[in-house]
Amino acid sequence: FSARDPQSVWKKKAINRADGIICVSNNTLYDLGKYFDISTKHSCVIYHGNSFKSIIPKEISFNKKYLLYIGSRSLKYKNFSFLLNVFSKFVEENNFNLICFGGGSFSNNELNYINSLNLSDRVFQVHGSDAELAGYYKNAFALVYPSLYEGFGLPPIEAMTFGCPVIASNSPPM
């Protein structure tokens, strides 16, 4: 929370006017009390559902084993550069690729970093529909979710829907 951040000020006003607040996780509930200095007495946690249960996975034609990373890479807390560092050591002994689904095309900085780690033939960025994402979940060796902070974290739940193992950080709410 920052008194100079217009969005934080707007959120504080909305919170003060609310009769009750629903949070997506205990971590979000904790942050609500911490950053907005309010009692969480009239707040509760209702976890997200999973809309992927009804999605039929599209067949993915990727003939090598891969780890899957989902979403934004630009935010520091998503820990993407850490993942690349670890993957560069892991790939020396294993024949895996890293598929990054969503989050937009790699930036020039990301491409330079990937190249500096000699991973340009192992790290790929793709995007597509929910059915395509479901296909990637279904065929992945594991979802890698190294995020240092989340309010909730949907990708691990989506991955488990398709029997995809999850390798995640131990940060709340993981």
PDB file of N, CA, C and O in Angstrom, residues 55-90:
ATOM      1  N   ILE A  55     -12.844 -28.673 -19.897  1.00  0.00           N
ATOM      2  CA  ILE A  55     -12.099 -28.439 -21.136  1.00  0.00           C
ATOM      3  C   ILE A  55     -11.498 -29.744 -21.661  1.00  0.00           C
ATOM      4  O   ILE A  55     -10.889 -30.502 -20.905  1.00  0.00           O
ATOM      5  N   ILE A  56     -11.672 -29.972 -22.928  1.00  0.00           N
ATOM      6  CA  ILE A  56     -11.071 -31.143 -23.574  1.00  0.00           C
ATOM      7  C   ILE A  56      -9.710 -30.711 -24.115  1.00  0.00           C
ATOM      8  O   ILE A  56      -9.630 -29.814 -24.961  1.00  0.00           O
ATOM      9  N   PRO A  57      -8.631 -31.333 -23.625  1.00  0.00           N
ATOM     10  CA  PRO A  57      -7.285 -30.925 -24.061  1.00  0.00           C
ATOM     11  C   PRO A  57      -7.064 -31.157 -25.552  1.00  0.00           C
ATOM     12  O   PRO A  57      -7.438 -32.194 -26.090  1.00  0.00           O
ATOM     13  N   LYS A  58      -6.474 -30.180 -26.196  1.00  0.00           N
ATOM     14  CA  LYS A  58      -6.098 -30.310 -27.607  1.00  0.00           C
ATOM     15  C   LYS A  58      -4.806 -31.117 -27.672  1.00  0.00           C
ATOM     16  O   LYS A  58      -3.951 -31.022 -26.799  1.00  0.00           O
ATOM     17  N   GLU A  59      -4.682 -31.933 -28.707  1.00  0.00           N
ATOM     18  CA  GLU A  59      -3.454 -32.703 -28.888  1.00  0.00           C
ATOM     19  C   GLU A  59      -2.295 -31.759 -29.184  1.00  0.00           C
ATOM     20  O   GLU A  59      -2.413 -30.883 -30.035  1.00  0.00           O
ATOM     21  N   ILE A  60      -1.222 -31.941 -28.465  1.00  0.00           N
ATOM     22  CA  ILE A  60      -0.021 -31.125 -28.639  1.00  0.00           C
ATOM     23  C   ILE A  60       1.051 -31.996 -29.279  1.00  0.00           C
ATOM     24  O   ILE A  60       1.340 -33.093 -28.797  1.00  0.00           O
ATOM     25  N   SER A  61       1.629 -31.504 -30.358  1.00  0.00           N
ATOM     26  CA  SER A  61       2.682 -32.276 -31.026  1.00  0.00           C
ATOM     27  C   SER A  61       4.047 -31.699 -30.653  1.00  0.00           C
ATOM     28  O   SER A  61       4.594 -30.866 -31.366  1.00  0.00           O
ATOM     29  N   PHE A  62       4.520 -32.118 -29.511  1.00  0.00           N
ATOM     30  CA  PHE A  62       5.844 -31.728 -29.044  1.00  0.00           C
ATOM     31  C   PHE A  62       6.515 -33.023 -28.631  1.00  0.00           C
ATOM     32  O   PHE A  62       6.102 -33.663 -27.665  1.00  0.00           O
ATOM     33  N   ASN A  63       7.532 -33.440 -29.363  1.00  0.00           N
ATOM     34  CA  ASN A  63       8.048 -34.799 -29.210  1.00  0.00           C
ATOM     35  C   ASN A  63       9.157 -34.957 -28.168  1.00  0.00           C
ATOM     36  O   ASN A  63       9.720 -36.031 -28.056  1.00  0.00           O
ATOM     37  N   LYS A  64       9.464 -33.933 -27.399  1.00  0.00           N
ATOM     38  CA  LYS A  64      10.468 -34.067 -26.334  1.00  0.00           C
ATOM     39  C   LYS A  64       9.799 -33.829 -24.987  1.00  0.00           C
ATOM     40  O   LYS A  64       8.783 -33.149 -24.891  1.00  0.00           O
ATOM     41  N   LYS A  65      10.414 -34.382 -23.945  1.00  0.00           N
ATOM     42  CA  LYS A  65       9.916 -34.126 -22.591  1.00  0.00           C
ATOM     43  C   LYS A  65      10.095 -32.635 -22.290  1.00  0.00           C
ATOM     44  O   LYS A  65      11.085 -32.031 -22.690  1.00  0.00           O
ATOM     45  N   TYR A  66       9.120 -32.079 -21.585  1.00  0.00           N
ATOM     46  CA  TYR A  66       9.240 -30.663 -21.254  1.00  0.00           C
ATOM     47  C   TYR A  66       8.649 -30.364 -19.875  1.00  0.00           C
ATOM     48  O   TYR A  66       7.763 -31.044 -19.379  1.00  0.00           O
ATOM     49  N   LEU A  67       9.215 -29.307 -19.293  1.00  0.00           N
ATOM     50  CA  LEU A  67       8.657 -28.674 -18.112  1.00  0.00           C
ATOM     51  C   LEU A  67       7.832 -27.504 -18.616  1.00  0.00           C
ATOM     52  O   LEU A  67       8.149 -26.914 -19.652  1.00  0.00           O
ATOM     53  N   LEU A  68       6.784 -27.165 -17.877  1.00  0.00           N
ATOM     54  CA  LEU A  68       5.854 -26.127 -18.323  1.00  0.00           C
ATOM     55  C   LEU A  68       5.872 -24.968 -17.333  1.00  0.00           C
ATOM     56  O   LEU A  68       5.829 -25.175 -16.115  1.00  0.00           O
ATOM     57  N   TYR A  69       5.966 -23.765 -17.863  1.00  0.00           N
ATOM     58  CA  TYR A  69       5.863 -22.535 -17.072  1.00  0.00           C
ATOM     59  C   TYR A  69       4.697 -21.755 -17.652  1.00  0.00           C
ATOM     60  O   TYR A  69       4.586 -21.618 -18.871  1.00  0.00           O
ATOM     61  N   ILE A  70       3.835 -21.204 -16.793  1.00  0.00           N
ATOM     62  CA  ILE A  70       2.634 -20.514 -17.244  1.00  0.00           C
ATOM     63  C   ILE A  70       2.664 -19.046 -16.838  1.00  0.00           C
ATOM     64  O   ILE A  70       2.976 -18.724 -15.694  1.00  0.00           O
ATOM     65  N   GLY A  71       2.306 -18.158 -17.768  1.00  0.00           N
ATOM     66  CA  GLY A  71       2.000 -16.772 -17.446  1.00  0.00           C
ATOM     67  C   GLY A  71       3.128 -15.774 -17.544  1.00  0.00           C
ATOM     68  O   GLY A  71       4.126 -15.984 -18.221  1.00  0.00           O
ATOM     69  N   SER A  72       2.938 -14.690 -16.819  1.00  0.00           N
ATOM     70  CA  SER A  72       3.842 -13.548 -16.854  1.00  0.00           C
ATOM     71  C   SER A  72       5.245 -13.928 -16.402  1.00  0.00           C
ATOM     72  O   SER A  72       5.423 -14.737 -15.499  1.00  0.00           O
ATOM     73  N   ARG A  73       6.207 -13.321 -17.044  1.00  0.00           N
ATOM     74  CA  ARG A  73       7.606 -13.523 -16.666  1.00  0.00           C
ATOM     75  C   ARG A  73       8.244 -12.218 -16.235  1.00  0.00           C
ATOM     76  O   ARG A  73       9.318 -12.208 -15.664  1.00  0.00           O
ATOM     77  N   SER A  74       7.598 -11.103 -16.511  1.00  0.00           N
ATOM     78  CA  SER A  74       8.219  -9.793 -16.309  1.00  0.00           C
ATOM     79  C   SER A  74       8.217  -9.333 -14.855  1.00  0.00           C
ATOM     80  O   SER A  74       9.043  -8.520 -14.468  1.00  0.00           O
ATOM     81  N   LEU A  75       7.314  -9.836 -14.055  1.00  0.00           N
ATOM     82  CA  LEU A  75       7.252  -9.424 -12.658  1.00  0.00           C
ATOM     83  C   LEU A  75       8.326 -10.154 -11.856  1.00  0.00           C
ATOM     84  O   LEU A  75       8.452 -11.371 -11.949  1.00  0.00           O
ATOM     85  N   LYS A  76       9.091  -9.411 -11.069  1.00  0.00           N
ATOM     86  CA  LYS A  76      10.215 -10.003 -10.316  1.00  0.00           C
ATOM     87  C   LYS A  76       9.769 -11.181  -9.462  1.00  0.00           C
ATOM     88  O   LYS A  76      10.468 -12.177  -9.366  1.00  0.00           O
ATOM     89  N   TYR A  77       8.610 -11.059  -8.797  1.00  0.00           N
ATOM     90  CA  TYR A  77       8.190 -12.116  -7.881  1.00  0.00           C
ATOM     91  C   TYR A  77       7.823 -13.422  -8.584  1.00  0.00           C
ATOM     92  O   TYR A  77       7.731 -14.463  -7.947  1.00  0.00           O
ATOM     93  N   LYS A  78       7.649 -13.386  -9.910  1.00  0.00           N
ATOM     94  CA  LYS A  78       7.365 -14.624 -10.648  1.00  0.00           C
ATOM     95  C   LYS A  78       8.603 -15.512 -10.743  1.00  0.00           C
ATOM     96  O   LYS A  78       8.511 -16.690 -11.027  1.00  0.00           O
ATOM     97  N   ASN A  79       9.799 -14.915 -10.518  1.00  0.00           N
ATOM     98  CA  ASN A  79      11.040 -15.677 -10.340  1.00  0.00           C
ATOM     99  C   ASN A  79      11.488 -16.411 -11.610  1.00  0.00           C
ATOM    100  O   ASN A  79      12.103 -17.470 -11.530  1.00  0.00           O
ATOM    101  N   PHE A  80      11.206 -15.827 -12.767  1.00  0.00           N
ATOM    102  CA  PHE A  80      11.522 -16.494 -14.028  1.00  0.00           C
ATOM    103  C   PHE A  80      13.026 -16.622 -14.261  1.00  0.00           C
ATOM    104  O   PHE A  80      13.499 -17.658 -14.732  1.00  0.00           O
ATOM    105  N   SER A  81      13.794 -15.585 -13.931  1.00  0.00           N
ATOM    106  CA  SER A  81      15.250 -15.674 -14.151  1.00  0.00           C
ATOM    107  C   SER A  81      15.872 -16.759 -13.276  1.00  0.00           C
ATOM    108  O   SER A  81      16.788 -17.460 -13.706  1.00  0.00           O
ATOM    109  N   PHE A  82      15.348 -16.926 -12.073  1.00  0.00           N
ATOM    110  CA  PHE A  82      15.803 -18.022 -11.205  1.00  0.00           C
ATOM    111  C   PHE A  82      15.521 -19.364 -11.868  1.00  0.00           C
ATOM    112  O   PHE A  82      16.369 -20.253 -11.896  1.00  0.00           O
ATOM    113  N   LEU A  83      14.318 -19.510 -12.427  1.00  0.00           N
ATOM    114  CA  LEU A  83      13.963 -20.745 -13.127  1.00  0.00           C
ATOM    115  C   LEU A  83      14.936 -21.018 -14.269  1.00  0.00           C
ATOM    116  O   LEU A  83      15.410 -22.144 -14.425  1.00  0.00           O
ATOM    117  N   LEU A  84      15.256 -19.996 -15.047  1.00  0.00           N
ATOM    118  CA  LEU A  84      16.196 -20.188 -16.151  1.00  0.00           C
ATOM    119  C   LEU A  84      17.568 -20.631 -15.650  1.00  0.00           C
ATOM    120  O   LEU A  84      18.194 -21.515 -16.234  1.00  0.00           O
ATOM    121  N   ASN A  85      18.019 -20.027 -14.555  1.00  0.00           N
ATOM    122  CA  ASN A  85      19.316 -20.420 -13.978  1.00  0.00           C
ATOM    123  C   ASN A  85      19.314 -21.882 -13.571  1.00  0.00           C
ATOM    124  O   ASN A  85      20.236 -22.630 -13.889  1.00  0.00           O
ATOM    125  N   VAL A  86      18.299 -22.292 -12.859  1.00  0.00           N
ATOM    126  CA  VAL A  86      18.203 -23.683 -12.405  1.00  0.00           C
ATOM    127  C   VAL A  86      18.061 -24.616 -13.603  1.00  0.00           C
ATOM    128  O   VAL A  86      18.705 -25.657 -13.671  1.00  0.00           O
ATOM    129  N   PHE A  87      17.216 -24.226 -14.545  1.00  0.00           N
ATOM    130  CA  PHE A  87      17.003 -25.052 -15.741  1.00  0.00           C
ATOM    131  C   PHE A  87      18.303 -25.232 -16.521  1.00  0.00           C
ATOM    132  O   PHE A  87      18.573 -26.318 -17.042  1.00  0.00           O
ATOM    133  N   SER A  88      19.134 -24.206 -16.596  1.00  0.00           N
ATOM    134  CA  SER A  88      20.392 -24.313 -17.346  1.00  0.00           C
ATOM    135  C   SER A  88      21.316 -25.370 -16.743  1.00  0.00           C
ATOM    136  O   SER A  88      22.062 -26.028 -17.460  1.00  0.00           O
ATOM    137  N   LYS A  89      21.247 -25.552 -15.439  1.00  0.00           N
ATOM    138  CA  LYS A  89      22.044 -26.593 -14.774  1.00  0.00           C
ATOM    139  C   LYS A  89      21.387 -27.965 -14.932  1.00  0.00           C
ATOM    140  O   LYS A  89      22.045 -28.968 -15.142  1.00  0.00           O
ATOM    141  N   PHE A  90      20.066 -27.986 -14.848  1.00  0.00           N
ATOM    142  CA  PHE A  90      19.280 -29.213 -14.970  1.00  0.00           C
ATOM    143  C   PHE A  90      19.400 -29.812 -16.366  1.00  0.00           C
ATOM    144  O   PHE A  90      19.520 -31.017 -16.531  1.00  0.00           O
TER     145      PHE A  90
END
